[in-house]
Amino acid sequence: MPIASPEVYQEMFAKAKAGGYAYPAINVTSSQTVIAAIRGFAEAGSDGIIQVSTGGAEYASGSTVKDMVTGAVALAEFARVVAKNYPITIALHTDHCQKEKLDKYVNPLIALSQERVDRGEDPIFNSHMWDGSAVPVEENLQIAEELLSRTSKAKQILEIEVGAVGGEEDGVVGEINDKLYSTVADGLRTLEVLGTGEQGKYITALTFGNVHGVYKPGNVKLRPEVLKEIQDACGEKYGIDKPFDLVFHGGSGSTAQEIADAVSYGVVKMNIDTDTQYAFTRPVVDFMLKNYEGVLKIDGEVGNKKQYDPRAWGKEAEGGMAARVIEACQQLGSAGTHSN
C-alpha cells in the first residue's frame, strides 16, 4: 500500500473515532526504524503513523550535518518507497516543533508540500505538529490559526498542543506543574479560534498529566477524565459529540486502563517513542553480550564477520521494535482494523 493520501488520512481518524480505537504514532530516526515500525503495523494488521521529531530529523540528515528539513524529507521519501511492499497504510507526521524551530522545520516543510500539491501531487507529510505549550494560550492559538490556513491549503492536518507535557524529549524539558492539565476554558477558546473543521482539519493534544520519558505505571498522575470534561462541555456548546480528535502524548508507562479511558474519550493518536527506543536497543545489547568475542577483534584475532555484520544485530533490533509496535496496536485497539 502507498503512503496515505490526504483523503485516506482523514478517513483513518474518522474510522478510529467511530470504532473506538487509536493509532500508535511511532517516532523514527533512521531507515531501519522506519522499516521496524512499518513491519510492526503490518504484522498487527493495523494502519499506522510514523513521525519525525526535530532531533530525529537532524540525526537522519547526518550526525555532522544536522539539517532538520533534509533529514525529515529523506525519511519521508524512504518510507514512501518501502511502504508499497506492505499491506497496510502508513501516514507521515512531524512531531513536536516549538516556536523557535518553526522557521527551520515546519514552515519550510509546509512550503515544500505546497509546491507538490500545486503540481497535483500529495504533500510530503500528511500532518505537522505545532508545539505551543511553552507560550501563552492566546499566542499558541494565534500561531496555530496561521499554520492551519497553510496546512489546509497544502492538504495536510495540523496537530496542536493546548496545555503542557512534562519531562524531557529532544532536549526540551517541561516542568511538572498545573499546566499539565488542560482546562475546559482552553478547549472552548481553541474551538473559538480554530473552529470545528471549517477552517481546516486539526487534531489536538489536550494534556491530562502527560510526561515524556521513562516511568513505571503509577508514577505519572494521569487524569483521563479531564479529556471527558472538556469534550462534554465543548460538545454541549457546539452540539457536536466529542468535538476534538485527541492526541495522547507522554504515554510511556501508562496503565492499560488509562489508555483505554483516554481512547474512549476521543483519543485517535497516541505517540510512542521511549518504549520503542528501548525495544530497538535491548536486543542489540543482548546480541553483543552473547557474541562478545565474535563482534570484537580480541587479542589480535579477526572476530566473526557474520556476527559484527550490522545486518546480523540490525535484524534483532528491527524485530524487537516491531514487536513493541504490535503491542501498541493491541493496546489501542487498532490491531486487525485494516481492510484492503
Short mmCIF file of C-alpha atoms in Angstrom, two decimals:
data_model
loop_
_atom_site.label_atom_id
_atom_site.label_comp_id
_atom_site.label_asym_id
_atom_site.label_seq_id
_atom_site.Cartn_x
_atom_site.Cartn_y
_atom_site.Cartn_z
CA MET A 1 0.00 0.00 0.00
CA PRO A 2 1.21 3.54 -0.62
CA ILE A 3 1.57 6.31 1.93
CA ALA A 4 -1.88 7.61 2.88
CA SER A 5 -3.38 10.23 0.59
CA PRO A 6 -4.83 13.31 2.31
CA GLU A 7 -8.31 11.86 1.91
CA VAL A 8 -7.35 8.45 3.29
CA TYR A 9 -5.61 10.05 6.27
CA GLN A 10 -8.77 11.91 7.25
CA GLU A 11 -10.72 8.66 6.84
CA MET A 12 -8.28 6.90 9.17
CA PHE A 13 -9.09 9.29 12.02
CA ALA A 14 -12.83 9.15 11.30
CA LYS A 15 -12.78 5.34 11.42
CA ALA A 16 -10.73 5.31 14.60
CA LYS A 17 -13.06 7.70 16.38
CA ALA A 18 -16.17 5.85 15.23
CA GLY A 19 -14.64 2.48 16.05
CA GLY A 20 -13.32 3.43 19.48
CA TYR A 21 -9.65 2.85 18.80
CA ALA A 22 -6.48 4.91 18.22
CA TYR A 23 -3.38 4.64 16.04
CA PRO A 24 0.10 4.39 17.52
CA ALA A 25 2.37 7.13 16.18
CA ILE A 26 5.91 5.79 16.21
CA ASN A 27 8.94 8.08 16.21
CA VAL A 28 11.61 7.12 13.67
CA THR A 29 15.20 8.29 13.27
CA SER A 30 16.65 6.06 10.55
CA SER A 31 15.74 3.85 7.62
CA GLN A 32 15.89 0.82 9.91
CA THR A 33 13.45 2.25 12.47
CA VAL A 34 11.12 3.17 9.59
CA ILE A 35 11.16 -0.47 8.47
CA ALA A 36 10.69 -1.73 12.02
CA ALA A 37 7.65 0.48 12.59
CA ILE A 38 6.00 -0.39 9.27
CA ARG A 39 6.70 -4.09 9.83
CA GLY A 40 5.06 -3.90 13.25
CA PHE A 41 1.95 -2.25 11.82
CA ALA A 42 1.74 -4.83 9.04
CA GLU A 43 2.09 -7.77 11.41
CA ALA A 44 -0.60 -6.25 13.64
CA GLY A 45 -2.94 -5.74 10.68
CA SER A 46 -3.15 -2.05 11.52
CA ASP A 47 -2.71 1.15 9.59
CA GLY A 48 -0.38 3.50 11.42
CA ILE A 49 1.57 6.71 11.71
CA ILE A 50 5.33 7.22 11.70
CA GLN A 51 6.63 10.56 12.84
CA VAL A 52 9.87 12.52 12.85
CA SER A 53 10.86 14.90 15.65
CA THR A 54 13.23 17.82 15.15
CA GLY A 55 16.04 15.84 16.78
CA GLY A 56 15.22 12.73 14.79
CA ALA A 57 15.27 14.76 11.59
CA GLU A 58 18.64 16.30 12.46
CA TYR A 59 20.08 12.85 13.14
CA ALA A 60 18.70 11.38 9.92
CA SER A 61 20.35 14.13 7.87
CA GLY A 62 23.76 13.00 9.11
CA SER A 63 25.10 13.48 12.62
CA THR A 64 27.59 16.09 11.36
CA VAL A 65 25.10 17.86 9.08
CA LYS A 66 22.15 18.33 11.43
CA ASP A 67 19.72 19.77 8.90
CA MET A 68 16.16 19.09 10.02
CA VAL A 69 14.44 19.58 6.68
CA THR A 70 16.92 17.35 4.85
CA GLY A 71 16.53 14.55 7.38
CA ALA A 72 12.75 14.73 7.52
CA VAL A 73 12.35 14.69 3.74
CA ALA A 74 14.84 11.83 3.42
CA LEU A 75 12.94 9.65 5.89
CA ALA A 76 9.60 10.53 4.28
CA GLU A 77 10.82 9.65 0.81
CA PHE A 78 12.36 6.40 2.06
CA ALA A 79 9.09 5.47 3.72
CA ARG A 80 7.19 6.33 0.55
CA VAL A 81 9.29 3.82 -1.40
CA VAL A 82 9.34 0.92 1.07
CA ALA A 83 5.76 1.20 2.36
CA LYS A 84 4.46 -0.02 -1.01
CA ASN A 85 5.65 -3.52 -0.11
CA TYR A 86 3.42 -3.80 2.97
CA PRO A 87 -0.34 -4.49 3.01
CA ILE A 88 -1.31 -1.58 5.27
CA THR A 89 -1.49 2.21 5.01
CA ILE A 90 1.10 4.45 6.64
CA ALA A 91 0.75 8.17 7.34
CA LEU A 92 3.71 10.54 7.77
CA HIS A 93 3.81 13.14 10.54
CA THR A 94 6.31 15.55 12.07
CA ASP A 95 6.44 15.60 15.88
CA HIS A 96 6.94 18.43 18.41
CA CYS A 97 8.10 21.69 16.83
CA GLN A 98 8.50 24.61 19.20
CA LYS A 99 8.23 28.29 18.24
CA GLU A 100 11.96 28.83 17.81
CA LYS A 101 12.19 25.90 15.39
CA LEU A 102 9.21 26.69 13.15
CA ASP A 103 11.28 28.51 10.52
CA LYS A 104 13.85 25.71 10.49
CA TYR A 105 11.41 22.81 10.32
CA VAL A 106 7.66 23.01 9.89
CA ASN A 107 7.41 26.19 7.82
CA PRO A 108 9.83 25.08 5.07
CA LEU A 109 8.28 21.58 5.06
CA ILE A 110 4.81 23.04 4.53
CA ALA A 111 6.20 25.16 1.67
CA LEU A 112 7.75 22.09 0.02
CA SER A 113 4.45 20.22 0.32
CA GLN A 114 2.56 23.17 -1.16
CA GLU A 115 4.83 23.03 -4.19
CA ARG A 116 3.98 19.34 -4.61
CA VAL A 117 0.26 19.92 -4.18
CA ASP A 118 0.40 22.72 -6.76
CA ARG A 119 1.82 20.13 -9.19
CA GLY A 120 -1.07 17.78 -8.47
CA GLU A 121 0.91 15.53 -6.12
CA ASP A 122 0.33 14.57 -2.48
CA PRO A 123 2.12 16.56 0.25
CA ILE A 124 5.39 15.17 1.63
CA PHE A 125 3.96 14.79 5.14
CA ASN A 126 0.32 14.14 5.98
CA SER A 127 0.44 16.30 9.09
CA HIS A 128 2.65 18.55 11.20
CA MET A 129 2.69 19.31 14.90
CA TRP A 130 2.93 22.82 16.26
CA ASP A 131 4.00 22.64 19.91
CA GLY A 132 2.90 25.90 21.50
CA SER A 133 2.94 24.57 25.05
CA ALA A 134 5.75 26.95 26.07
CA VAL A 135 3.93 30.13 25.03
CA PRO A 136 0.71 31.73 26.38
CA VAL A 137 -2.50 30.11 25.12
CA GLU A 138 -3.53 33.14 23.06
CA GLU A 139 -0.19 33.27 21.26
CA ASN A 140 -0.30 29.49 20.83
CA LEU A 141 -3.70 29.68 19.13
CA GLN A 142 -2.76 32.74 17.04
CA ILE A 143 0.19 30.84 15.56
CA ALA A 144 -1.97 27.72 15.20
CA GLU A 145 -4.58 29.70 13.24
CA GLU A 146 -1.96 30.92 10.78
CA LEU A 147 -0.45 27.45 10.42
CA LEU A 148 -3.89 25.87 9.97
CA SER A 149 -4.57 28.13 7.00
CA ARG A 150 -1.36 26.93 5.36
CA THR A 151 -1.64 23.23 6.22
CA SER A 152 -5.22 23.20 4.96
CA LYS A 153 -4.14 24.61 1.58
CA ALA A 154 -1.36 22.01 1.42
CA LYS A 155 -3.90 19.21 2.12
CA GLN A 156 -2.37 18.48 5.49
CA ILE A 157 -3.68 18.12 9.04
CA LEU A 158 -2.31 20.31 11.82
CA GLU A 159 -1.65 18.91 15.28
CA ILE A 160 -1.64 21.38 18.15
CA GLU A 161 -0.94 21.11 21.86
CA VAL A 162 -3.03 23.07 24.36
CA GLY A 163 -1.50 22.58 27.77
CA ALA A 164 1.98 21.30 28.55
CA VAL A 165 3.73 17.94 28.67
CA GLY A 166 6.29 17.43 31.41
CA GLY A 167 9.56 15.52 31.28
CA GLU A 168 12.17 15.67 28.54
CA GLU A 169 12.14 14.97 24.80
CA ASP A 170 14.84 16.01 22.32
CA GLY A 171 16.50 18.15 24.98
CA VAL A 172 13.34 20.16 25.69
CA VAL A 173 12.40 19.92 29.37
CA GLY A 174 8.83 20.54 30.50
CA GLU A 175 8.09 21.36 34.13
CA ILE A 176 5.72 19.17 36.10
CA ASN A 177 3.02 21.54 37.37
CA ASP A 178 -0.66 22.53 36.95
CA LYS A 179 -0.11 23.31 33.26
CA LEU A 180 -0.02 19.54 32.67
CA TYR A 181 -3.82 19.63 32.89
CA SER A 182 -5.76 21.41 30.15
CA THR A 183 -8.99 23.18 31.18
CA VAL A 184 -12.49 23.50 29.76
CA ALA A 185 -11.66 27.16 29.07
CA ASP A 186 -8.67 26.03 26.98
CA GLY A 187 -10.92 23.77 24.94
CA LEU A 188 -13.60 26.40 24.38
CA ARG A 189 -11.06 29.02 23.32
CA THR A 190 -9.44 26.57 20.91
CA LEU A 191 -12.77 25.99 19.16
CA GLU A 192 -13.49 29.73 19.07
CA VAL A 193 -10.22 30.44 17.27
CA LEU A 194 -9.71 27.34 15.11
CA GLY A 195 -13.31 26.30 14.51
CA THR A 196 -14.70 22.80 14.26
CA GLY A 197 -13.26 21.90 10.88
CA GLU A 198 -14.48 24.65 8.59
CA GLN A 199 -11.07 26.38 8.68
CA GLY A 200 -9.19 23.14 8.12
CA LYS A 201 -8.67 19.82 9.84
CA TYR A 202 -6.68 19.74 13.07
CA ILE A 203 -6.11 17.29 15.91
CA THR A 204 -5.48 18.35 19.48
CA ALA A 205 -3.18 17.22 22.26
CA LEU A 206 -5.07 18.26 25.37
CA THR A 207 -2.92 17.40 28.36
CA PHE A 208 -4.06 15.40 31.37
CA GLY A 209 -0.86 14.94 33.37
CA ASN A 210 1.28 13.66 30.49
CA VAL A 211 5.03 13.39 30.97
CA HIS A 212 7.70 12.43 28.44
CA GLY A 213 10.30 9.86 29.40
CA VAL A 214 10.59 6.58 31.28
CA TYR A 215 8.22 5.96 34.15
CA LYS A 216 6.76 2.90 35.82
CA PRO A 217 2.96 2.60 35.90
CA GLY A 218 1.55 4.78 38.65
CA ASN A 219 4.47 7.22 38.80
CA VAL A 220 2.79 9.64 36.40
CA LYS A 221 -0.52 11.04 37.67
CA LEU A 222 -2.69 10.87 34.58
CA ARG A 223 -6.29 12.08 34.80
CA PRO A 224 -8.02 10.97 31.56
CA GLU A 225 -11.30 12.27 32.97
CA VAL A 226 -10.01 15.76 32.14
CA LEU A 227 -10.49 14.86 28.47
CA LYS A 228 -14.10 13.84 29.09
CA GLU A 229 -14.83 17.07 30.96
CA ILE A 230 -13.52 19.17 28.08
CA GLN A 231 -15.22 17.08 25.37
CA ASP A 232 -18.56 17.17 27.21
CA ALA A 233 -18.52 20.92 27.88
CA CYS A 234 -17.38 21.85 24.38
CA GLY A 235 -19.69 19.32 22.78
CA GLU A 236 -22.67 20.75 24.62
CA LYS A 237 -21.91 24.28 23.45
CA TYR A 238 -21.35 23.33 19.80
CA GLY A 239 -23.84 20.47 19.53
CA ILE A 240 -21.12 18.02 18.47
CA ASP A 241 -20.33 14.73 20.18
CA LYS A 242 -16.63 14.74 21.16
CA PRO A 243 -15.70 17.78 19.04
CA PHE A 244 -11.96 17.16 19.45
CA ASP A 245 -9.92 14.44 17.76
CA LEU A 246 -7.40 13.97 20.54
CA VAL A 247 -3.72 13.01 20.73
CA PHE A 248 -2.12 11.25 23.71
CA HIS A 249 1.44 12.43 24.41
CA GLY A 250 3.87 11.11 27.02
CA GLY A 251 2.24 7.70 27.18
CA SER A 252 5.21 5.55 28.17
CA GLY A 253 4.45 3.62 31.36
CA SER A 254 0.70 4.30 31.16
CA THR A 255 -1.58 1.61 32.52
CA ALA A 256 -3.91 -0.32 30.22
CA GLN A 257 -6.91 1.30 31.95
CA GLU A 258 -5.55 4.82 31.48
CA ILE A 259 -5.02 4.14 27.79
CA ALA A 260 -8.48 2.62 27.38
CA ASP A 261 -10.12 5.54 29.17
CA ALA A 262 -8.28 8.12 27.05
CA VAL A 263 -9.32 6.36 23.83
CA SER A 264 -12.95 6.21 24.99
CA TYR A 265 -12.85 9.99 25.42
CA GLY A 266 -11.78 10.64 21.83
CA VAL A 267 -8.05 9.92 21.55
CA VAL A 268 -7.30 8.78 17.97
CA LYS A 269 -3.48 9.02 18.03
CA MET A 270 -1.00 8.05 20.72
CA ASN A 271 2.67 8.95 20.48
CA ILE A 272 5.15 6.21 21.35
CA ASP A 273 8.89 6.88 21.40
CA THR A 274 10.63 5.95 24.65
CA ASP A 275 9.27 2.40 24.69
CA THR A 276 10.17 1.72 21.05
CA GLN A 277 13.65 3.16 21.53
CA TYR A 278 14.23 0.62 24.29
CA ALA A 279 12.64 -2.19 22.25
CA PHE A 280 15.02 -1.42 19.37
CA THR A 281 18.17 -1.21 21.51
CA ARG A 282 17.63 -4.01 24.05
CA PRO A 283 18.01 -6.92 21.56
CA VAL A 284 21.25 -5.38 20.27
CA VAL A 285 22.70 -5.33 23.78
CA ASP A 286 21.68 -8.96 24.23
CA PHE A 287 23.28 -9.91 20.89
CA MET A 288 26.54 -8.12 21.71
CA LEU A 289 26.88 -9.71 25.13
CA LYS A 290 26.16 -13.20 23.81
CA ASN A 291 28.55 -12.78 20.88
CA TYR A 292 31.23 -10.76 22.64
CA GLU A 293 34.23 -12.48 21.08
CA GLY A 294 32.67 -12.51 17.64
CA VAL A 295 31.94 -8.77 17.46
CA LEU A 296 35.34 -7.71 18.83
CA LYS A 297 38.78 -8.47 17.46
CA ILE A 298 40.17 -9.72 20.75
CA ASP A 299 43.92 -10.16 21.20
CA GLY A 300 44.71 -9.75 17.53
CA GLU A 301 42.04 -12.19 16.34
CA VAL A 302 39.73 -11.44 13.42
CA GLY A 303 36.37 -11.84 15.14
CA ASN A 304 33.35 -13.32 13.38
CA LYS A 305 32.18 -11.32 10.37
CA LYS A 306 28.76 -12.97 10.48
CA GLN A 307 28.28 -11.50 13.94
CA TYR A 308 29.65 -7.99 13.53
CA ASP A 309 27.92 -7.51 10.17
CA PRO A 310 25.40 -4.73 11.02
CA ARG A 311 22.69 -6.79 9.36
CA ALA A 312 23.08 -9.53 11.97
CA TRP A 313 22.31 -7.39 15.02
CA GLY A 314 20.19 -4.99 12.97
CA LYS A 315 17.63 -7.73 12.35
CA GLU A 316 17.37 -8.26 16.09
CA ALA A 317 16.75 -4.54 16.64
CA GLU A 318 14.11 -4.43 13.92
CA GLY A 319 12.30 -7.44 15.33
CA GLY A 320 12.30 -6.05 18.86
CA MET A 321 10.87 -2.69 17.82
CA ALA A 322 8.29 -4.31 15.53
CA ALA A 323 7.06 -6.45 18.44
CA ARG A 324 6.57 -3.33 20.58
CA VAL A 325 4.58 -1.68 17.79
CA ILE A 326 2.33 -4.75 17.63
CA GLU A 327 1.78 -4.47 21.38
CA ALA A 328 0.84 -0.80 20.98
CA CYS A 329 -1.69 -1.63 18.26
CA GLN A 330 -3.24 -4.24 20.51
CA GLN A 331 -3.42 -1.84 23.48
CA LEU A 332 -5.01 0.91 21.40
CA GLY A 333 -7.42 -1.40 19.59
CA SER A 334 -6.16 -0.72 16.06
CA ALA A 335 -4.83 -4.27 15.52
CA GLY A 336 -6.80 -6.05 12.82
CA THR A 337 -8.72 -2.96 11.75
CA HIS A 338 -7.02 -2.53 8.37
CA SER A 339 -9.13 -3.62 5.43
CA ASN A 340 -7.97 -3.62 1.81
#
